[in-house]
Structures are given as structure tokens and as C-alpha cells.
XYZ file of C-alpha atoms in Angstrom:
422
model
C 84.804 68.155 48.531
C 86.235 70.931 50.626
C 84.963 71.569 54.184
C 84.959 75.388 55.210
C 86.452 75.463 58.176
C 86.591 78.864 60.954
C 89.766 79.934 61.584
C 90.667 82.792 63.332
C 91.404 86.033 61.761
C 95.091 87.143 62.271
C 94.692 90.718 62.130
C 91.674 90.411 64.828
C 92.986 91.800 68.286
C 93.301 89.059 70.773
C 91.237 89.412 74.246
C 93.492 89.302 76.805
C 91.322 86.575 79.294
C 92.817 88.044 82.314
C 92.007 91.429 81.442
C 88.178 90.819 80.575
C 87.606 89.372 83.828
C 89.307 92.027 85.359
C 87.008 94.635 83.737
C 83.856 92.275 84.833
C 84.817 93.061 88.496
C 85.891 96.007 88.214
C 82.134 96.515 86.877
C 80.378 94.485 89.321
C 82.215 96.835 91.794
C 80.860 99.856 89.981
C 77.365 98.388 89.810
C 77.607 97.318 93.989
C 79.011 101.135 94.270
C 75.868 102.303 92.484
C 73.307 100.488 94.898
C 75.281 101.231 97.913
C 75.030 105.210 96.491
C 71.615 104.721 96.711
C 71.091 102.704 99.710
C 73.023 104.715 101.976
C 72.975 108.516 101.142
C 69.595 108.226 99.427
C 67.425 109.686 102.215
C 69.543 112.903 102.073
C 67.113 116.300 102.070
C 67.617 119.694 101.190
C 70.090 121.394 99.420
C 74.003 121.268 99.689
C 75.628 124.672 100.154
C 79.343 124.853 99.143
C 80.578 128.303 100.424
C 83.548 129.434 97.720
C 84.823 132.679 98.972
C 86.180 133.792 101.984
C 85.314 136.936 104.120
C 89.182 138.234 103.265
C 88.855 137.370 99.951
C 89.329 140.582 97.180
C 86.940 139.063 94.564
C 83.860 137.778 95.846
C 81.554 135.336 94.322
C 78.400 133.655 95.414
C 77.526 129.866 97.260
C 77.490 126.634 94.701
C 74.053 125.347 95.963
C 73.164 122.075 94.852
C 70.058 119.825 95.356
C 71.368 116.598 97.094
C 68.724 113.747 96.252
C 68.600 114.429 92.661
C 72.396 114.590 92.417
C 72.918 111.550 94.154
C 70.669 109.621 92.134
C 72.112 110.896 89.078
C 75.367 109.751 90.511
C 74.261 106.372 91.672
C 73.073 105.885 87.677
C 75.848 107.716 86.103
C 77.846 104.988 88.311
C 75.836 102.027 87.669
C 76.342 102.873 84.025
C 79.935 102.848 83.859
C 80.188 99.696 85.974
C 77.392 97.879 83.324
C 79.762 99.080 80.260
C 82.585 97.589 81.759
C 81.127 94.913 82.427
C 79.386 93.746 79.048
C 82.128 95.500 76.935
C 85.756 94.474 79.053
C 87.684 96.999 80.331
C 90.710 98.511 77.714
C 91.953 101.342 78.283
C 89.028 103.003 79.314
C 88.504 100.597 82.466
C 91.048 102.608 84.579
C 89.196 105.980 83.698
C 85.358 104.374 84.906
C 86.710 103.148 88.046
C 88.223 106.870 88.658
C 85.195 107.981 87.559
C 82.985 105.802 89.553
C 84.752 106.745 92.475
C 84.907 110.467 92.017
C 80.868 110.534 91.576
C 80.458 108.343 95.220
C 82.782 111.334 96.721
C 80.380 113.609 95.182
C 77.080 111.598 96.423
C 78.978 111.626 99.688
C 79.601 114.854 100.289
C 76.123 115.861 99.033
C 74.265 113.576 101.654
C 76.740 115.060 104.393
C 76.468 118.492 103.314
C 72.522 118.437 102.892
C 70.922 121.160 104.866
C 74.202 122.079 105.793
C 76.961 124.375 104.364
C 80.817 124.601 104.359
C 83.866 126.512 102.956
C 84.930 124.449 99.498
C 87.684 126.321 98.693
C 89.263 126.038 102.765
C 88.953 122.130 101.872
C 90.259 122.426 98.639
C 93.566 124.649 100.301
C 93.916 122.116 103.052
C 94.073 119.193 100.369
C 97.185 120.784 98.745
C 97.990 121.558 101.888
C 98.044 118.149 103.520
C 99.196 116.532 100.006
C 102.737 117.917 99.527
C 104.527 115.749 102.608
C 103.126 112.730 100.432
C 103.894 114.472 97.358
C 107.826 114.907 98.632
C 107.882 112.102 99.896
C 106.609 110.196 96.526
C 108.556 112.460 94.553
C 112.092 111.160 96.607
C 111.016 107.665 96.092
C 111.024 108.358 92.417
C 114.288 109.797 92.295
C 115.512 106.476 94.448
C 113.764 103.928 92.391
C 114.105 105.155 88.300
C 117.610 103.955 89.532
C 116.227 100.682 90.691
C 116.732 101.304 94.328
C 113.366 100.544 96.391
C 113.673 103.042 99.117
C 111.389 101.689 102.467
C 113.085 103.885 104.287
C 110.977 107.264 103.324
C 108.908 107.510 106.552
C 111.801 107.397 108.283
C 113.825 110.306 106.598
C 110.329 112.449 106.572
C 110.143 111.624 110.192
C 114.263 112.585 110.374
C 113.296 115.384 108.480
C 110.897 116.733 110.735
C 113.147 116.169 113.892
C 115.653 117.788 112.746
C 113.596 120.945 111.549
C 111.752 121.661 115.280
C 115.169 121.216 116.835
C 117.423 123.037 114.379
C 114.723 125.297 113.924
C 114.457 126.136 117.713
C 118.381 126.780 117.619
C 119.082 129.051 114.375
C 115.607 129.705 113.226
C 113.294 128.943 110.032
C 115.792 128.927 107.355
C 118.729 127.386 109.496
C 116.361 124.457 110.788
C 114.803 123.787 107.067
C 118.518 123.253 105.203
C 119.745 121.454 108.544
C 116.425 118.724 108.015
C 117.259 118.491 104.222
C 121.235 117.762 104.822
C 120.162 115.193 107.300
C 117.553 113.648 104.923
C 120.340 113.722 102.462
C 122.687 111.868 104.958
C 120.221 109.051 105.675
C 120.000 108.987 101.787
C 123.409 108.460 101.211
C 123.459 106.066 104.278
C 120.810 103.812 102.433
C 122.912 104.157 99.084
C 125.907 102.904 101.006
C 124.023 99.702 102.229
C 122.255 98.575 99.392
C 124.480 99.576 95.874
C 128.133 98.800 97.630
C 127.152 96.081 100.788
C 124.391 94.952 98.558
C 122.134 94.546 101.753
C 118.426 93.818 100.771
C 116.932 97.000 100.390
C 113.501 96.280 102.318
C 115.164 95.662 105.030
C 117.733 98.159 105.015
C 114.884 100.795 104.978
C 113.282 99.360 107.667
C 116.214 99.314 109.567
C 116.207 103.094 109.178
C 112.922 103.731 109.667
C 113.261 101.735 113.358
C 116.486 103.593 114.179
C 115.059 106.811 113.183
C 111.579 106.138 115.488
C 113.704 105.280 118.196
C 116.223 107.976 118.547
C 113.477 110.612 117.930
C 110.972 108.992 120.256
C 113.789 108.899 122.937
C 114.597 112.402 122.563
C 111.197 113.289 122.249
C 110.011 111.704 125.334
C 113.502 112.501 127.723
C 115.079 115.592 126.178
C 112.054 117.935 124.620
C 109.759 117.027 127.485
C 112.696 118.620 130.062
C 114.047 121.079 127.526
C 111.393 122.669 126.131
C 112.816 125.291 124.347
C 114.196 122.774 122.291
C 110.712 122.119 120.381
C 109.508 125.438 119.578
C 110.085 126.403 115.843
C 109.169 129.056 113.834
C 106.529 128.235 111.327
C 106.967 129.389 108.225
C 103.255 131.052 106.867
C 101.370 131.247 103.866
C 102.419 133.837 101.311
C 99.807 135.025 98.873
C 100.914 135.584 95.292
C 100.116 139.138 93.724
C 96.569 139.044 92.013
C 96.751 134.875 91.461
C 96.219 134.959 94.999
C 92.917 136.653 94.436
C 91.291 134.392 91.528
C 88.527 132.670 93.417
C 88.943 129.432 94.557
C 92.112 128.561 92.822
C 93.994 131.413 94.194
C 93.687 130.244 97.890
C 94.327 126.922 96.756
C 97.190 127.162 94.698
C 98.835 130.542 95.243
C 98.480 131.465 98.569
C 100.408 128.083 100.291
C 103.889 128.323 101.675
C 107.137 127.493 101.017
C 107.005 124.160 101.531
C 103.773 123.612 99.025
C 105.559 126.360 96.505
C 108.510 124.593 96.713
C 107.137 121.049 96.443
C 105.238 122.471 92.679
C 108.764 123.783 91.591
C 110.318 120.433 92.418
C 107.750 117.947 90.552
C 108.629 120.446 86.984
C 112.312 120.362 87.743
C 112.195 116.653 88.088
C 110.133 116.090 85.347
C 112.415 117.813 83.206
C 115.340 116.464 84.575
C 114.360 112.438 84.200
C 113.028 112.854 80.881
C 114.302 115.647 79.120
C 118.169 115.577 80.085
C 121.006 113.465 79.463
C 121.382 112.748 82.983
C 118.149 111.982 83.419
C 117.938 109.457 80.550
C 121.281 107.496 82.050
C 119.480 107.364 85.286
C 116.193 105.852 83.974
C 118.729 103.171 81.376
C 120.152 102.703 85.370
C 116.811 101.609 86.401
C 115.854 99.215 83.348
C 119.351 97.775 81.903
C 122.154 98.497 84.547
C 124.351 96.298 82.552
C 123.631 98.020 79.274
C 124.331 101.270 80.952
C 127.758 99.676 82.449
C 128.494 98.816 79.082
C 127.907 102.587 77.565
C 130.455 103.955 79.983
C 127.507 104.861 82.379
C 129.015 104.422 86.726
C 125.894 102.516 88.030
C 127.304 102.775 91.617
C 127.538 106.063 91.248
C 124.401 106.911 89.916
C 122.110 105.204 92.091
C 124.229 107.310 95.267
C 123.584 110.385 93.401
C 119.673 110.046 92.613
C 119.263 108.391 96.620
C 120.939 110.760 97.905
C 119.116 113.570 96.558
C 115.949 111.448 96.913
C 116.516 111.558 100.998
C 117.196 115.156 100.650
C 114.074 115.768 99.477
C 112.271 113.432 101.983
C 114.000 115.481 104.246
C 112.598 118.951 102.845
C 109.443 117.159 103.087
C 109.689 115.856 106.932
C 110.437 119.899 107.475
C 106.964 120.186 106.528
C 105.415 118.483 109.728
C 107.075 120.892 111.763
C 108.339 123.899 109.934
C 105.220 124.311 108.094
C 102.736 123.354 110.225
C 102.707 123.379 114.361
C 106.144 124.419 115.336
C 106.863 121.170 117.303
C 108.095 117.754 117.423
C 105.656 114.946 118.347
C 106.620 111.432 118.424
C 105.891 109.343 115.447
C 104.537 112.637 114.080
C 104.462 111.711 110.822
C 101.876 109.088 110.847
C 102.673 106.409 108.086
C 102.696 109.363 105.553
C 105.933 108.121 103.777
C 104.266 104.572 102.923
C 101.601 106.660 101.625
C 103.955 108.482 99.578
C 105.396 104.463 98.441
C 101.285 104.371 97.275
C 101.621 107.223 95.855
C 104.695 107.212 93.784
C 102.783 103.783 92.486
C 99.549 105.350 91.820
C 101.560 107.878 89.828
C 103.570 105.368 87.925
C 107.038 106.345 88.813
C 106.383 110.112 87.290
C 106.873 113.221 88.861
C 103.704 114.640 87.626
C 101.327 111.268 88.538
C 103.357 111.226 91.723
C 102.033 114.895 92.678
C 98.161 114.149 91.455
C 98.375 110.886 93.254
C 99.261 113.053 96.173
C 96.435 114.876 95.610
C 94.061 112.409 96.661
C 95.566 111.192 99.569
C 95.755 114.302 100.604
C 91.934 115.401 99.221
C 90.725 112.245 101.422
C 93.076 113.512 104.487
C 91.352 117.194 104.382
C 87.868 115.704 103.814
C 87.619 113.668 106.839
C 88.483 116.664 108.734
C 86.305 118.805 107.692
C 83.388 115.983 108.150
C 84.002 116.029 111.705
C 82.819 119.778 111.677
C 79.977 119.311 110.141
C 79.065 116.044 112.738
C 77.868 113.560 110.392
C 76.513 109.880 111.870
C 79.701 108.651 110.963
C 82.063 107.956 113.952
C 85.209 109.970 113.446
C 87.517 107.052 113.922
C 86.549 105.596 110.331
C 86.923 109.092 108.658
C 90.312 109.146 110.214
C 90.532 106.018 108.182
C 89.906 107.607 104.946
C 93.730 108.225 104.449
C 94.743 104.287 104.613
C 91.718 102.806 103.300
C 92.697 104.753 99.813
C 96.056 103.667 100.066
C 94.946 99.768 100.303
C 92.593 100.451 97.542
C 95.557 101.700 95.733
C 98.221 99.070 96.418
C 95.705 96.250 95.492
C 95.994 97.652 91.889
C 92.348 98.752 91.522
C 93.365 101.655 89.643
C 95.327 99.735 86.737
C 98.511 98.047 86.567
C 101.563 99.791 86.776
C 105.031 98.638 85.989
C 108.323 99.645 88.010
C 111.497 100.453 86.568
C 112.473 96.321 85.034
C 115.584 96.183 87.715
C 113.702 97.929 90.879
C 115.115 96.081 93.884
C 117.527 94.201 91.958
C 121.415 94.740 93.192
C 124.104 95.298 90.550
C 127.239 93.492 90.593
C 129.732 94.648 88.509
C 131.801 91.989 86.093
């Protein structure tokens, strides 16, 4: 007599324990999102008027006016939905895509209930996002130049923060041009300064970034506070403005935000295709990323590791240092201290949230920058909520970020990891 017994089927895929209960909370998150949708911006009233031209603007085109309670609901179930799915069916690859999703419909609810009976200018939101994104977007874009050669680079806020120094006082001596290459030389110094520490004195590399990040906020904030406050012509920059493209300027909505931006946001777009290229279409590019995930099988090929990684961080800190010119070159004219406000360990987020890719790095930049521009513009409009937690708006995406909400991610396999040659 022969007892049938179950086994499992080989060829079945195996459920990854870990990753089902991750999709059940990420769903239960969803489904909380969904009620607080409704609790909170469910008395909105009226409609929501999104203004998309401007005045100035060539081609003209009328208000996006949307009802706000019936959108929000349809949100709130849209939402509640995607969290349910994820939560009955597990995650896969499609659990990374709800939560995004999830997320981008409460931004909508949100800005429905805040807009409701109220109007504002879209497209001047949608400008200042790209706007306020491409600091984080340099920033991100020199920490993945620094760690596809396994070099975690800490030390980002303080070359944007060099980088903007140098810029309002180089820029105050020999003007635009003269203060902009002088910021990305010095971002390229503090680069190669970094390099020096942590590929030949093999110093750990968190805290030889935040040993440059301290020395950088302490000679600035001295100079700052004793220097620039007695010398003021010192601080006072040009600013380099927008330029408009030739008839992409004029396409409605995307024209403003894309094609009328300045050099800083033009060159930031030309960078992110160059790089891309570069890391995965070159030969260079290919012996930097073997540099980041087998050092010692790139030794072994005939690749220089050491020299590498003082290439790729050096150029990474002259690009933080591009970016740093932003803060002053590109925006007020001035130095401030501690003027760059944590943006470079947004840009660490970032660079994360983007996977160590150019291109991710940029659209993660995006959204920082999207929820940088939209608390600012909420303060116009006066909503209930105190300013001080839409000023939070920034950071609270970042932690959402780091705690790997949106997916895991994995770095380059010897990020961090010195290299000591046989």
C-alpha cells in the first residue's frame, strides 16, 4: 500500500517570508493612508483652481479646475485599493510602484483640500521644483560618481556648502563665470582631499567626511560672521538668470519648467546624460563600476584601483562644488552661514532613492525638491497648517526614504570597504 504524500512542487516559485510581510505593511500603511485621506481633507469645498499659464507667457491656455471632495474620495479609494491588493496578494515587484502610487494620490488629495476655493500658479510650482531639485540632484549625482568606486562620500554637504562659499566670494572678486569655475576647482580639491584620506591613509570614510563637513562649517561660518559682516563687498555676487530656450520655452507648462531654468539647472540635465553614458556605456565607466563591486578582480585585469577611485572622487567633489555654486550663484547673490541646509544628506537620500544611477538620482531629486517648492507655496495660500511642519516636508521625505519604504536598494558590493593592495 502506497501513501500519497504532498510534496512541494519544484518549479513552484518560493514566497520569500520576509517579503510577504513586508508587502502586508506596506498595505496596512496604504489602507491607514486611505482613512487618514478621508479623515483629514474630507471636509474640503469647492473647486481647486490650478492656474497653468503665466501673464508673459506666448501661448496661453486656460485654468485646470478640479472638484476637490469628489477627487479626494476617489483618491482615498483608489489608495485604499492598492494598500488591500498588497496586502491579500504580497507585494512583488509591483509593491514598490503602489506605495509610489499611494503616495502620489495623498499629494494630490492634499493639494486639492488646500487649494479648494482657492487658486495658484501650477506651472510656477512645477519651475521652482526643478528649480530647488538640481543642488540635490548635483549633489546625488557626485555621490554616485564617489561611490560606483566604493568610496562612501559623507562629506557632500560640506563641498556644496564649500562650493557655495567659494562662488559669493570669488564671484564678488572676478564675477559670474570667474566665481562658478573657482567653487568647482575647490569642490574638486576637497574631492581629492577625501580621496587622499580614505584610498591611500585608509581613514574610515564616515568619518573622514565628517571631518570635512565640520572644517568646512567652521571656516565658512567664521568668515561669514567676522570677514563678510565687515567687508561687505565681499558677499555680493552676480546671479546668473534664467535663459529661455527658443520656442521650447513657450510650450505651456513644460517650457517654463524645463527650458527656461539657468545654467546651473541646464547644466545639471547635461551632466545626469553624460554620466549616464559614461558609467554604463564606456570602457572607463565599466572599470569604475568592476572598482566598486570586485576591486581585486579589477587589480587583477590590470585595472589601478587607487587611481580610479581619486579620479571618480575627485570629479565627484567637483561637481558638488558646481552644485554648492548654485546656493549663491544661482540664487541670492550671497553667502549665509550654514546656507545650505542639510541639502547634501538629502542628496546621500537621494542618490539611494535613485539606486546609484544617474537618471534615478535626478528623479529622486525631483521629489525632494517637488516637496521643497510645495511647502512654499502652501504658506501663500495660508492653510491651518503651521508653517514650521511644511518646512518639514523636505526631511520628513528623506526619513521616509532612508527607512527603505520605497524598496530595497543595493550599493555597489565593496561601498565603504578600503582596498589594500597584495
Amino acid at each position: 500500500m502506497t501513501l500519497a504524500v504532498d510534496r512541494p512542487d519544484p518549479a513552484a516559485p518560493v514566497v520569500d517570508k520576509a517579503e510577504k510581510r513586508r508587502a502586508q505593511i506596506t498595505g496596512g500603511v496604504l489602507v491607514a493612508l486611505a482613512a487618514f485621506i478621508v479623515l483629514v481633507f474630507g471636509d474640503a469645498s469647492g473647486d481647486a483652481t490650478f492656474r497653468l499659464s503665466r501673464p508673459r507667457d506666448v501661448w496661453v491656455i486656460g485654468d485646470l479646475v478640479v472638484p476637490a471632495l469628489p477627487v479626494i474620495y476617489v483618491a482615498a479609494a483608489l489608495t485604499a485599493f492598492l494598500g488591500a491588493r498588497l496586502f491579500l496578494r504580497g507585494g512583488g515587484r509591483w509593491g514598490t510602484l503602489s506605495l509610489g502610487a499611494g503616495l502620489a494620490l495623498a499629494v494630490i488629495a492634499f493639494l486639492l483640500w488646500a487649494t479648494a476655493d482657492n487658486a495658484f500658479s501650477l506651472t510656477g510650482m512645477l519651475q521652482a521644483t526643478v528649480v530647488r531639485a538640481m543642488p540635490i540632484a548635483l549633489g546625488a549625482l557626485a555621490a554616485v560618481f564617489c561611490e560606483r568606486v566604493a568610496v562612501v562620500n559623507i562629506a557632500i554637504e560640506g563641498m556644496l556648502l564649500a562650493g557655495a562659499f567659494t562662488g559669493a566670494l570669488m564671484g564678488s572678486l572676478i564675477g559670474g563665470w570667474g566665481g562658478l569655475l573657482s567653487a568647482v576647482v575647490v569642490g574638486g580639491i576637497f574631492g581629492f582631499i577625501l580621496a587622499a584620506l580614505v584610498v591611500t591613509y585608509r581613514m574610515d570614510q564616515i568619518i573622514a567626511g565628517v571631518v570635512i563637513n565640520l572644517f568646512v562649517l567652521g571656516l565658512t561660518s567664521y568668515v561669514s560672521s567676522q570677514v563678510f559682516a565687515e567687508m561687505r563687498h565681499l558677499n555680493n555676487a552676480p546671479v546668473f538668470r534664467a535663459v529661455k530656450l527658443p520656442v521650447l520655452g513657450d510650450i505651456p507648462v513644460i517650457g517654463p519648467m524645463l527650458f527656461h531654468q539657468n545654467i546651473f539647472v541646464y547644466g545639471a540635465f547635461v551632466m545626469v546624460v553624460v554620466s549616464t553614458y559614461y558609467l554604463f556605456h564606456t570602457r572607463g565607466g565599466l572599470r569604475a563600476r568592476a572598482v566598486g563591486e570586485h576591486p581585486r578582480a579589477a587589480d587583477t585585469l590590470g585595472i589601478d584601483v587607487y587611481w580610479t577611485r581619486y579620479v571618480h572622487v575627485t570629479v565627484g567633489g567637483m561637481i558638488a562644488g558646481f552644485g554648492g555654486a548654485w546656493f549663491t550663484l544661482g540664487s541670492v547673490g550671497r553667502f549665509d552661514e550654514n546656507m545650505t541646509g542639510g541639502r547634501g544628506f538629502i542628496a546621500l537620500a537621494a542618490m539611494i532613492f535613485g539606486r546609484w544611477h544617474p537618471v534615478g538620482a535626478l528623479l529622486a531629486a525631483l521629489v525632494f525638491g517637488f516637496s521643497d517648492s510645495l511647502q512654499q507655496k502652501l504658506a501663500l495660500l495660508q492653510t491651518p497648517i503651521p508653517s514650521e511642519f511644511l518646512a518639514m516636508a523636505p526631511y520628513v521625505a528623506t526619513i521616509i526614504v532612508v527607512a527603505g519604504l520605497i524598496g530595497r536598494a543595493r550599493a555597489p558590493a565593496a561601498d565603504g570597504k578600503p582596498y589594500i593592495k597584495d
